[in-house]
């Protein structure tokens, strides 16, 4: 039983998690005048100390060499020392398990803003056909909502968080409300030329980065270091763009280092609040609220629901369908790199722009699936160019090129001649991919952990082979040669390890009834009317578009609905 409830207030809403879903919920509900409690398992964020955007490799000891430098390459910090992770594939004291015969990796952040502090900010709308996949090819399940339902919320989300891009009228990737996109870099212009020859659409990237001032945020100053966090908040993070401004209202109370264990119920089918463990005092605490919003990330919200058991809901609250945890999905990933001699020894030019690619390729064969041996599409992300060499770059150069002037010339000539492609494809949900509570393991807070089961089907494998051929075709059309396997290919023989694209969604999908789903089209529990799940758990399918913009839009739409229901006294 709770030992020390520390808060006697009752809130209009308690929001669990401060990432894309929770940050949007906080922003929208505070704008509506509600009193909100935000519970976050990680600490508060201080961008001044956490973000290493303008640090040079020379600012640090070791510069990646020897044992002391190992931290720069992911030891203790995935994606390296400079990345704004505050999390990782494994969190000390917070394990998860994986069923026999499965592979799954779960990337979690523990800090205000969650994974939005360092995500890639690729921001693509789902297409109209993405909401009705079963109608298209008889596979998977339709969403209970359509593109028309969510389109106004894509508009709102894009306008508020700021997304740059261009109007293109491509059916697989609807246009949005964009800031001006920066022009392509030289290697990207060459890639586009090859794509034009191959009939592959190649257009300006769509990233949650602003190129004109917005709500007090400065436009991008093109330092190119987005993966390290953006001190000027020119790149979206929910902490900087949504939570910090909401704090000024005086109606938002943040409980950080608050690890939520379960949703509390009143015995009459209504949620009454949240039980969490205060990490600072290791005591159990309660927050009471009229509505409960879970936005702890898809799998974590699912875990909280599965761990919330009552007499009416012995298998987890809102789980009358028995589908809680089912239809877990990740994005299909495959990568290939190439070396293009035509770009060797070019005069080095200024690669002004934001960090990462300025172009991408949306799925270009959306109306030609009958001719393909796989049912769903993918988009292509680009790597390459003259980014600042990272810590430890060219450590192996002496081994390869010897020493002296010749080594320097080889490095300079080859610099910028390497390119890379990463495919991001749709997975069709299947019965073998799900998560459940592991009955034998608890985390350091005494909370039962998740156990993952996952399987790619032939659909995904065949799609990955198409990616491989396409990337090789682009590289050779540029006059280059395929030079390297992606980590994904090395590790899993041709397809990404499930979970590693970090687009895990599903687990509490939305649908038309309490029999076929956990939530309705407003992310509201069918069975507990004042309970909402506003992260990727609600996804019915996982189109090839990265999920975060859709999480923002769905959360915004759900909050509009929830506030109105609250006003009418329906929840
Ligand atoms: C390196 C990287 C690159 C990515 N690139 C892209 C991209 O380009 N485009 C894209 O769309 N997506 C991308 N993603 C995925 C993107 O980060 C997620 O889709 C998005 O952050 C999900 O938002 P969320 O609110 O559901 O969860 P999160 O952002 O994970 O936030 C969840 C929050 O809940 C908190 N929490 C968890 N459990 C509890 C608990 N029990 N109690 C209290 N609080 C809890 C966490 O601490 C966290 O702060 C990327 C992710 C990574 C890591
Ligand atoms: S390139 Fe722009 S968005 Fe990225 S970190 Fe620098 S200022 Fe921020």
XYZ file of C-alpha atoms and ligand atoms in Angstrom:
632
model
C 0.000 0.000 0.000
C 1.142 3.564 -0.580
C 3.210 4.705 2.366
C 3.386 8.399 1.890
C 1.045 10.085 -0.579
C 2.800 13.391 -1.097
C 0.150 15.283 -2.991
C -3.334 16.035 -1.775
C -4.395 17.970 -4.889
C -6.768 16.548 -7.460
C -5.793 17.424 -11.023
C -7.948 17.632 -14.123
C -5.449 15.306 -15.765
C -2.375 13.344 -14.806
C -0.015 12.744 -17.723
C 2.553 9.937 -17.533
C 5.661 10.581 -19.643
C 6.942 13.801 -21.214
C 8.005 12.724 -24.726
C 6.159 13.473 -27.960
C 2.800 12.211 -26.686
C 3.018 13.539 -23.109
C 4.534 16.862 -24.165
C 1.721 17.452 -26.652
C -0.913 16.485 -24.064
C 0.571 18.918 -21.546
C 0.741 21.742 -24.101
C -2.841 21.313 -25.345
C -4.458 20.779 -21.923
C -2.630 23.706 -20.338
C -3.713 25.930 -23.259
C -7.279 24.883 -22.463
C -6.900 26.073 -18.868
C -6.748 22.653 -17.201
C -4.733 21.812 -14.097
C -2.232 19.103 -15.007
C 0.251 16.863 -13.159
C 3.110 15.506 -15.295
C 4.926 12.414 -14.044
C 8.320 11.703 -15.594
C 10.561 8.765 -14.695
C 13.709 10.701 -15.544
C 15.180 13.922 -14.132
C 14.488 17.493 -15.291
C 16.334 18.544 -18.423
C 18.861 21.363 -18.450
C 19.803 21.954 -22.106
C 22.820 24.044 -21.087
C 24.546 21.078 -19.483
C 22.921 18.176 -21.279
C 23.255 19.349 -24.902
C 26.769 19.267 -26.386
C 25.844 20.968 -29.629
C 28.794 23.356 -29.953
C 31.554 21.290 -28.393
C 34.582 20.360 -30.501
C 36.304 17.000 -30.261
C 39.329 18.926 -28.942
C 37.273 20.107 -25.955
C 37.500 16.613 -24.497
C 40.189 14.389 -23.073
C 41.217 11.289 -24.960
C 39.437 12.327 -28.155
C 38.226 8.791 -28.505
C 41.600 7.098 -28.021
C 42.387 4.196 -25.701
C 40.280 3.108 -22.782
C 39.346 6.602 -21.549
C 37.951 7.421 -24.948
C 35.674 4.425 -25.203
C 32.780 6.438 -23.836
C 32.676 8.393 -27.073
C 31.607 5.300 -28.975
C 28.599 4.275 -27.015
C 30.194 2.739 -23.941
C 27.733 3.858 -21.291
C 26.085 6.149 -23.826
C 24.489 4.749 -26.986
C 25.197 6.739 -30.158
C 28.244 8.189 -28.453
C 29.283 10.694 -25.849
C 27.878 13.745 -27.658
C 24.401 12.391 -28.232
C 21.618 13.600 -26.025
C 20.450 10.198 -24.981
C 20.073 9.896 -21.220
C 18.932 6.395 -21.822
C 19.879 3.450 -23.909
C 19.240 -0.110 -24.982
C 19.713 -1.221 -21.400
C 18.906 0.847 -18.313
C 20.564 -0.083 -15.072
C 18.040 -1.711 -12.750
C 15.261 -1.635 -15.357
C 15.624 -4.810 -17.406
C 13.302 -6.422 -19.918
C 13.383 -9.983 -21.163
C 13.049 -11.569 -24.586
C 11.271 -14.838 -25.344
C 13.193 -17.840 -26.614
C 13.788 -17.668 -30.336
C 13.051 -13.933 -30.497
C 15.271 -10.899 -30.733
C 14.154 -7.501 -29.533
C 15.950 -4.376 -28.374
C 14.125 -1.618 -26.561
C 15.579 1.891 -26.517
C 14.299 4.002 -23.624
C 15.101 7.511 -22.475
C 14.831 8.685 -18.924
C 14.753 12.484 -18.956
C 12.224 15.272 -19.417
C 11.362 15.233 -23.121
C 12.106 11.532 -23.497
C 13.504 10.485 -26.839
C 12.477 13.739 -28.544
C 15.685 15.305 -27.209
C 17.732 13.415 -29.741
C 15.412 11.836 -32.267
C 16.065 12.259 -36.004
C 13.071 14.622 -36.418
C 11.994 13.013 -39.690
C 8.371 14.121 -39.787
C 6.159 12.515 -42.399
C 2.380 12.365 -42.498
C 0.759 9.001 -43.024
C -0.938 8.740 -46.428
C -4.687 8.314 -46.881
C -4.185 4.650 -47.790
C -2.120 4.068 -44.624
C -5.262 4.328 -42.483
C -7.085 1.647 -44.485
C -4.395 -0.976 -45.133
C -6.782 -3.918 -45.050
C -8.930 -2.345 -47.757
C -5.843 -2.069 -49.939
C -4.490 -5.610 -49.840
C -6.466 -7.641 -47.291
C -3.599 -7.675 -44.774
C -3.543 -6.183 -41.282
C -6.420 -4.119 -39.929
C -7.964 -0.757 -40.821
C -7.729 2.146 -38.406
C -11.053 3.379 -37.004
C -10.106 6.877 -38.203
C -9.255 8.206 -41.642
C -6.723 10.684 -42.986
C -9.450 13.353 -43.032
C -9.930 12.921 -39.260
C -6.290 13.508 -38.461
C -5.335 15.998 -41.218
C -6.368 19.114 -39.223
C -4.216 17.834 -36.353
C -1.238 17.232 -38.611
C -1.694 20.897 -39.582
C -1.783 22.010 -35.941
C 1.172 19.847 -34.929
C 3.320 20.955 -37.862
C 2.469 24.592 -37.295
C 3.236 24.394 -33.589
C 6.387 22.266 -33.506
C 7.639 23.560 -36.876
C 8.492 21.254 -39.763
C 10.406 22.229 -42.883
C 9.737 20.705 -46.290
C 8.348 21.398 -49.758
C 4.972 20.950 -51.456
C 5.299 17.941 -53.755
C 1.910 16.290 -54.217
C 3.216 12.741 -53.724
C 0.379 10.382 -52.751
C 2.501 8.256 -50.402
C 3.629 11.260 -48.360
C 1.035 14.063 -48.092
C 2.218 17.659 -48.002
C 1.924 19.733 -44.852
C 2.390 23.204 -43.364
C 6.075 23.655 -43.936
C 8.849 26.097 -43.209
C 11.234 26.603 -46.140
C 13.579 23.647 -46.553
C 17.343 24.183 -47.031
C 18.720 23.282 -50.495
C 20.353 19.889 -51.152
C 24.020 19.340 -50.379
C 26.256 18.406 -53.338
C 26.323 14.629 -52.742
C 22.537 14.757 -52.389
C 22.167 16.547 -55.707
C 24.169 13.714 -57.293
C 22.018 11.115 -55.568
C 18.921 12.876 -56.875
C 20.324 12.806 -60.403
C 20.761 9.014 -60.133
C 17.263 8.653 -58.661
C 15.797 10.657 -61.552
C 17.374 8.181 -63.971
C 15.927 5.257 -62.006
C 12.438 6.748 -61.628
C 12.791 7.100 -57.834
C 11.196 10.219 -56.365
C 13.736 12.268 -54.400
C 12.503 15.414 -52.624
C 13.322 17.804 -49.792
C 13.399 16.135 -46.401
C 10.723 16.919 -43.829
C 12.246 17.544 -40.447
C 10.904 19.068 -37.233
C 13.352 21.953 -37.545
C 12.358 25.602 -37.995
C 13.926 27.863 -40.592
C 12.099 31.011 -39.463
C 11.425 32.229 -35.928
C 8.462 30.592 -34.217
C 6.930 31.279 -30.783
C 10.141 32.816 -29.452
C 12.345 30.072 -30.911
C 15.212 31.163 -33.151
C 15.494 29.698 -36.639
C 18.108 27.017 -37.223
C 21.622 28.484 -37.370
C 22.892 25.522 -39.407
C 25.476 24.236 -36.957
C 24.698 20.732 -38.182
C 24.726 19.060 -34.763
C 21.082 18.161 -34.212
C 21.861 14.736 -32.714
C 23.519 16.497 -29.785
C 20.403 18.455 -28.818
C 19.625 21.982 -29.938
C 20.167 24.745 -27.390
C 18.114 27.267 -29.369
C 15.217 24.795 -29.647
C 15.287 25.281 -33.417
C 14.851 21.514 -33.543
C 11.752 20.273 -31.790
C 11.989 18.582 -28.431
C 8.862 18.251 -26.335
C 10.693 19.522 -23.245
C 11.830 22.806 -24.803
C 8.893 23.442 -27.132
C 5.942 22.222 -25.081
C 6.712 21.500 -21.430
C 8.911 24.502 -20.516
C 6.418 27.033 -21.975
C 3.516 25.228 -20.234
C 5.303 25.600 -16.875
C 4.806 29.365 -17.106
C 1.025 28.896 -16.744
C 1.334 27.987 -13.062
C -1.140 25.154 -13.659
C 1.408 22.466 -14.489
C 3.033 20.526 -11.667
C 5.947 18.315 -12.704
C 6.946 15.299 -10.668
C 10.315 14.172 -12.004
C 12.074 10.925 -11.052
C 8.565 9.507 -10.659
C 8.367 5.909 -11.886
C 4.742 5.017 -12.506
C 3.693 1.551 -11.536
C -0.051 1.400 -12.144
C -3.321 3.171 -12.774
C -5.645 3.239 -9.757
C -9.358 2.412 -10.110
C -12.411 3.081 -7.937
C -14.132 -0.303 -8.328
C -16.842 1.275 -10.526
C -14.929 1.288 -13.777
C -13.343 4.706 -13.324
C -9.671 5.566 -12.994
C -8.892 7.708 -9.960
C -5.199 8.398 -10.398
C -1.727 6.974 -10.534
C 0.534 5.051 -8.190
C 4.238 5.810 -8.658
C 7.534 5.212 -6.973
C 9.388 8.373 -6.033
C 12.937 7.444 -7.058
C 14.443 9.973 -4.644
C 12.826 8.560 -1.498
C 11.967 5.072 -2.862
C 8.456 5.487 -1.498
C 5.141 4.831 -3.186
C 3.069 7.923 -3.908
C -0.365 8.650 -5.293
C -1.624 11.378 -7.606
C -5.385 11.808 -7.917
C -6.899 13.136 -11.131
C -10.175 13.256 -13.029
C -8.536 11.813 -16.121
C -5.466 9.651 -16.634
C -3.277 9.946 -19.738
C -0.561 7.379 -20.360
C 2.188 8.578 -22.710
C 5.178 6.701 -21.378
C 6.025 5.310 -24.891
C 4.183 2.461 -26.579
C 5.603 -0.488 -24.662
C 5.868 1.268 -21.302
C 2.220 2.411 -21.386
C 1.257 -1.137 -22.288
C 3.317 -2.378 -19.353
C 1.599 0.028 -16.938
C -1.834 -1.156 -18.111
C -0.862 -4.835 -17.854
C 0.445 -4.228 -14.336
C -2.774 -2.428 -13.295
C -4.971 -5.302 -12.169
C -8.310 -5.129 -10.411
C -11.163 -7.526 -9.752
C -12.961 -6.311 -12.884
C -9.765 -6.335 -14.932
C -7.672 -9.307 -13.798
C -5.559 -9.154 -16.985
C -4.860 -5.450 -16.909
C -7.247 -2.552 -17.022
C -9.133 -1.960 -20.222
C -8.032 -5.371 -21.456
C -11.409 -7.045 -21.923
C -10.372 -7.816 -25.497
C -7.252 -9.663 -24.309
C -5.336 -7.682 -26.958
C -3.202 -5.575 -24.628
C 0.425 -6.146 -25.662
C -0.511 -7.680 -29.023
C 0.382 -6.458 -32.526
C 3.687 -4.924 -31.529
C 5.511 -3.496 -34.544
C 8.836 -1.890 -35.435
C 9.964 -0.414 -38.739
C 11.789 -2.663 -41.208
C 15.353 -1.411 -41.533
C 18.136 -2.141 -43.972
C 21.210 -0.072 -44.824
C 23.941 -0.060 -47.442
C 26.827 2.301 -48.031
C 28.752 3.174 -51.147
C 31.875 4.937 -52.330
C 31.639 7.304 -55.290
C 34.997 8.057 -56.981
C 33.408 10.992 -58.852
C 33.238 12.804 -55.508
C 36.885 12.103 -54.628
C 39.175 15.079 -54.195
C 36.455 17.646 -54.833
C 37.174 21.137 -53.531
C 35.618 21.169 -50.090
C 32.590 23.383 -49.917
C 30.446 24.726 -47.157
C 27.736 22.196 -46.258
C 25.554 24.758 -44.542
C 22.361 23.288 -43.274
C 20.875 21.350 -40.441
C 22.413 18.089 -39.263
C 21.468 15.122 -41.406
C 20.110 14.812 -44.920
C 18.296 17.590 -46.773
C 16.670 15.142 -49.207
C 14.871 11.813 -48.888
C 12.971 9.403 -51.093
C 9.321 8.745 -50.232
C 7.829 5.413 -51.371
C 7.540 5.777 -55.107
C 5.819 2.511 -56.068
C 2.648 2.879 -53.997
C 0.404 1.984 -56.950
C 2.551 -0.870 -58.270
C 2.399 -3.476 -55.533
C 0.812 -6.014 -57.858
C 4.136 -6.140 -59.711
C 6.187 -6.539 -56.515
C 6.642 -9.596 -54.283
C 5.931 -7.684 -51.055
C 2.850 -5.744 -50.062
C 3.961 -2.530 -48.347
C 6.353 0.314 -49.019
C 9.430 1.971 -47.588
C 11.135 5.328 -47.768
C 14.847 5.950 -48.060
C 17.014 8.100 -45.798
C 20.391 9.405 -47.001
C 23.789 9.691 -45.330
C 27.039 11.264 -46.504
C 28.647 14.645 -47.043
C 31.166 16.839 -45.274
C 29.929 16.718 -41.709
C 32.433 17.606 -38.995
C 34.604 14.533 -38.385
C 33.541 12.970 -35.115
C 35.755 12.111 -32.195
C 37.953 9.196 -33.219
C 37.437 9.572 -36.969
C 40.396 8.141 -38.898
C 41.921 6.362 -35.913
C 42.626 3.469 -38.228
C 44.075 5.652 -41.008
C 47.711 4.956 -40.261
C 47.096 1.224 -40.541
C 45.386 1.738 -43.866
C 47.492 4.478 -45.454
C 50.742 4.682 -43.502
C 51.963 8.061 -42.172
C 52.744 11.511 -43.486
C 51.657 13.554 -46.458
C 50.328 10.551 -48.335
C 48.023 9.595 -45.482
C 46.666 13.154 -45.296
C 46.073 13.232 -49.051
C 44.222 9.894 -48.984
C 41.997 11.077 -46.162
C 41.273 14.427 -47.822
C 40.569 12.838 -51.211
C 38.183 10.229 -49.801
C 36.480 12.622 -47.428
C 32.917 13.251 -48.593
C 32.998 10.473 -51.226
C 31.104 7.991 -49.050
C 27.316 7.825 -49.107
C 24.809 5.632 -47.283
C 21.191 4.651 -47.621
C 18.804 3.424 -44.951
C 15.447 1.904 -45.840
C 12.541 2.409 -43.445
C 9.672 0.096 -44.309
C 6.223 -0.882 -43.136
C 5.829 -4.053 -41.105
C 2.522 -5.869 -41.091
C 1.401 -6.738 -37.538
C 1.484 -10.462 -36.815
C 0.483 -12.873 -34.050
C 4.099 -13.649 -33.142
C 5.071 -10.104 -32.260
C 3.853 -8.961 -28.853
C 4.872 -8.130 -25.305
C 3.598 -9.467 -22.004
C 4.524 -9.269 -18.329
C 7.372 -11.584 -17.375
C 6.061 -13.321 -14.221
C 9.582 -13.967 -12.941
C 11.360 -10.619 -13.150
C 10.821 -7.233 -11.476
C 12.870 -4.064 -11.881
C 14.697 -2.267 -9.076
C 11.427 -0.503 -8.187
C 9.680 -3.848 -7.725
C 7.642 -3.423 -10.919
C 7.147 -6.533 -13.110
C 8.979 -6.132 -16.421
C 8.056 -6.768 -20.040
C 8.951 -9.846 -22.027
C 9.142 -9.378 -25.803
C 8.374 -11.815 -28.600
C 8.995 -10.805 -32.184
C 9.139 -12.221 -35.677
C 9.574 -10.636 -39.093
C 7.464 -12.361 -41.736
C 8.346 -13.025 -45.368
C 6.664 -9.725 -46.273
C 9.339 -7.803 -44.391
C 12.234 -9.970 -45.575
C 11.253 -9.541 -49.214
C 10.878 -5.818 -48.728
C 14.407 -5.666 -47.284
C 15.772 -7.464 -50.344
C 14.110 -4.864 -52.562
C 15.822 -2.163 -50.478
C 19.172 -3.867 -50.988
C 18.802 -4.000 -54.751
C 17.524 -0.405 -54.950
C 20.402 1.009 -52.900
C 22.968 -0.903 -54.962
C 21.308 0.408 -58.148
C 21.516 4.016 -56.948
C 25.169 3.620 -55.962
C 26.172 2.056 -59.292
C 24.123 4.582 -61.275
C 26.267 7.244 -59.583
C 29.330 5.403 -60.872
C 30.148 4.198 -57.368
C 30.653 0.844 -55.716
C 28.899 -0.770 -52.768
C 31.392 -0.458 -49.943
C 29.878 -1.651 -46.738
C 27.205 -3.547 -44.982
C 25.047 -1.737 -42.508
C 25.211 -2.724 -38.865
C 21.716 -4.116 -39.303
C 22.797 -6.343 -42.124
C 25.839 -7.605 -40.247
C 23.864 -8.329 -37.128
C 20.742 -9.899 -38.506
C 21.695 -11.202 -41.886
C 19.859 -8.684 -43.985
C 17.190 -7.044 -41.884
C 17.325 -4.888 -38.771
C 17.150 -6.482 -35.342
C 13.552 -5.913 -34.166
C 13.310 -2.777 -32.055
C 16.546 -1.220 -33.299
C 14.902 1.268 -35.645
C 13.273 2.660 -32.449
C 9.855 2.965 -34.037
C 8.163 0.408 -31.776
C 4.404 0.956 -31.815
C 1.217 -0.984 -31.080
C 0.328 -2.869 -27.918
C -2.930 -1.065 -27.131
C -4.322 -0.545 -30.580
C -7.368 1.541 -31.399
C -10.391 0.041 -33.115
C -14.119 0.040 -33.539
C -15.102 -2.015 -30.481
C -13.946 -3.337 -27.118
C -13.763 -6.770 -28.756
C -11.235 -5.927 -31.449
C -9.186 -3.265 -29.697
C -8.135 -1.580 -26.454
C -8.824 2.054 -27.399
C -11.295 3.929 -29.541
C -10.366 6.378 -32.285
C -9.742 9.097 -29.683
C -7.105 7.025 -27.846
C -9.691 6.497 -25.080
C -10.035 3.146 -23.327
C -13.236 1.446 -24.482
C -13.799 0.166 -20.959
C -12.463 2.955 -18.723
C -13.795 6.217 -20.090
C -11.462 8.565 -18.233
C -8.337 6.675 -19.296
C -6.399 7.615 -22.464
C -3.200 6.320 -24.091
C -1.474 9.026 -26.133
C 1.659 7.448 -27.558
C 2.447 4.909 -30.267
C 0.647 2.106 -28.387
C -2.582 3.092 -30.145
C -1.183 2.449 -33.648
C -3.075 -0.131 -35.706
C -0.409 -0.357 -38.379
C 3.112 1.022 -38.733
C 3.380 2.673 -42.149
C 6.814 3.452 -43.530
C 6.648 6.958 -42.073
C 8.506 7.584 -38.811
C 5.873 7.660 -36.069
C 6.449 10.783 -34.002
C 4.497 13.390 -35.984
C 1.499 11.051 -35.920
C 1.911 10.609 -32.142
C 1.847 14.435 -31.814
C -1.251 14.731 -34.008
C -3.170 11.878 -32.367
C -2.404 13.214 -28.883
C -3.598 16.693 -29.876
C -6.837 15.281 -31.300
C -7.373 13.084 -28.233
C -6.864 16.058 -25.888
C -9.423 18.181 -27.778
C -11.903 15.348 -27.384
C -11.019 14.598 -23.771
C -11.297 18.214 -22.621
C -14.717 18.483 -24.218
C -15.889 15.226 -22.618
C -14.575 16.468 -19.284
C -16.469 19.727 -19.710
C -19.672 17.814 -20.481
C -19.139 15.562 -17.467
C -18.883 12.425 -19.630
C -15.569 11.223 -18.246
C 18.140 8.065 -32.071
C 16.677 8.106 -32.379
C 16.258 8.604 -33.605
C 14.877 8.677 -33.892
N 14.502 9.257 -35.055
C 13.191 9.470 -35.301
C 12.772 10.234 -36.424
O 13.581 10.733 -37.202
N 11.439 10.434 -36.611
C 10.520 9.899 -35.779
O 9.323 10.087 -36.026
N 10.890 9.180 -34.697
C 12.196 8.959 -34.425
N 12.576 8.291 -33.290
C 11.523 7.750 -32.419
C 10.979 8.830 -31.492
O 11.961 9.229 -30.599
C 9.763 8.276 -30.751
O 8.778 7.881 -31.698
C 9.108 9.301 -29.837
O 10.024 9.898 -28.976
C 8.020 8.598 -29.039
O 7.407 9.514 -28.192
P 6.709 9.005 -26.839
O 6.111 10.195 -26.192
O 5.801 7.881 -27.155
O 7.866 8.346 -25.980
P 9.268 8.905 -25.433
O 9.772 10.014 -26.259
O 10.121 7.719 -25.242
O 8.895 9.510 -24.013
C 8.396 8.702 -22.984
C 8.716 9.355 -21.646
O 8.029 8.616 -20.640
C 8.877 8.423 -19.538
N 8.479 7.175 -18.864
C 8.653 5.914 -19.310
N 8.169 5.037 -18.414
C 7.672 5.748 -17.390
C 7.061 5.392 -16.161
N 6.823 4.123 -15.830
N 6.708 6.391 -15.315
C 6.919 7.706 -15.639
N 7.500 8.083 -16.810
C 7.870 7.119 -17.671
C 10.266 8.337 -20.135
O 11.248 8.660 -19.179
C 10.179 9.331 -21.296
O 10.597 10.612 -20.915
C 13.930 8.184 -32.972
C 14.370 7.683 -31.729
C 15.721 7.653 -31.434
C 16.150 7.149 -30.100
S 21.554 22.475 -37.160
Fe 19.879 23.828 -36.531
S 18.371 22.475 -35.568
Fe 20.297 21.331 -35.684
S 21.286 21.704 -33.679
Fe 22.084 23.281 -35.114
S 20.700 25.039 -34.839
Fe 19.678 23.251 -33.928
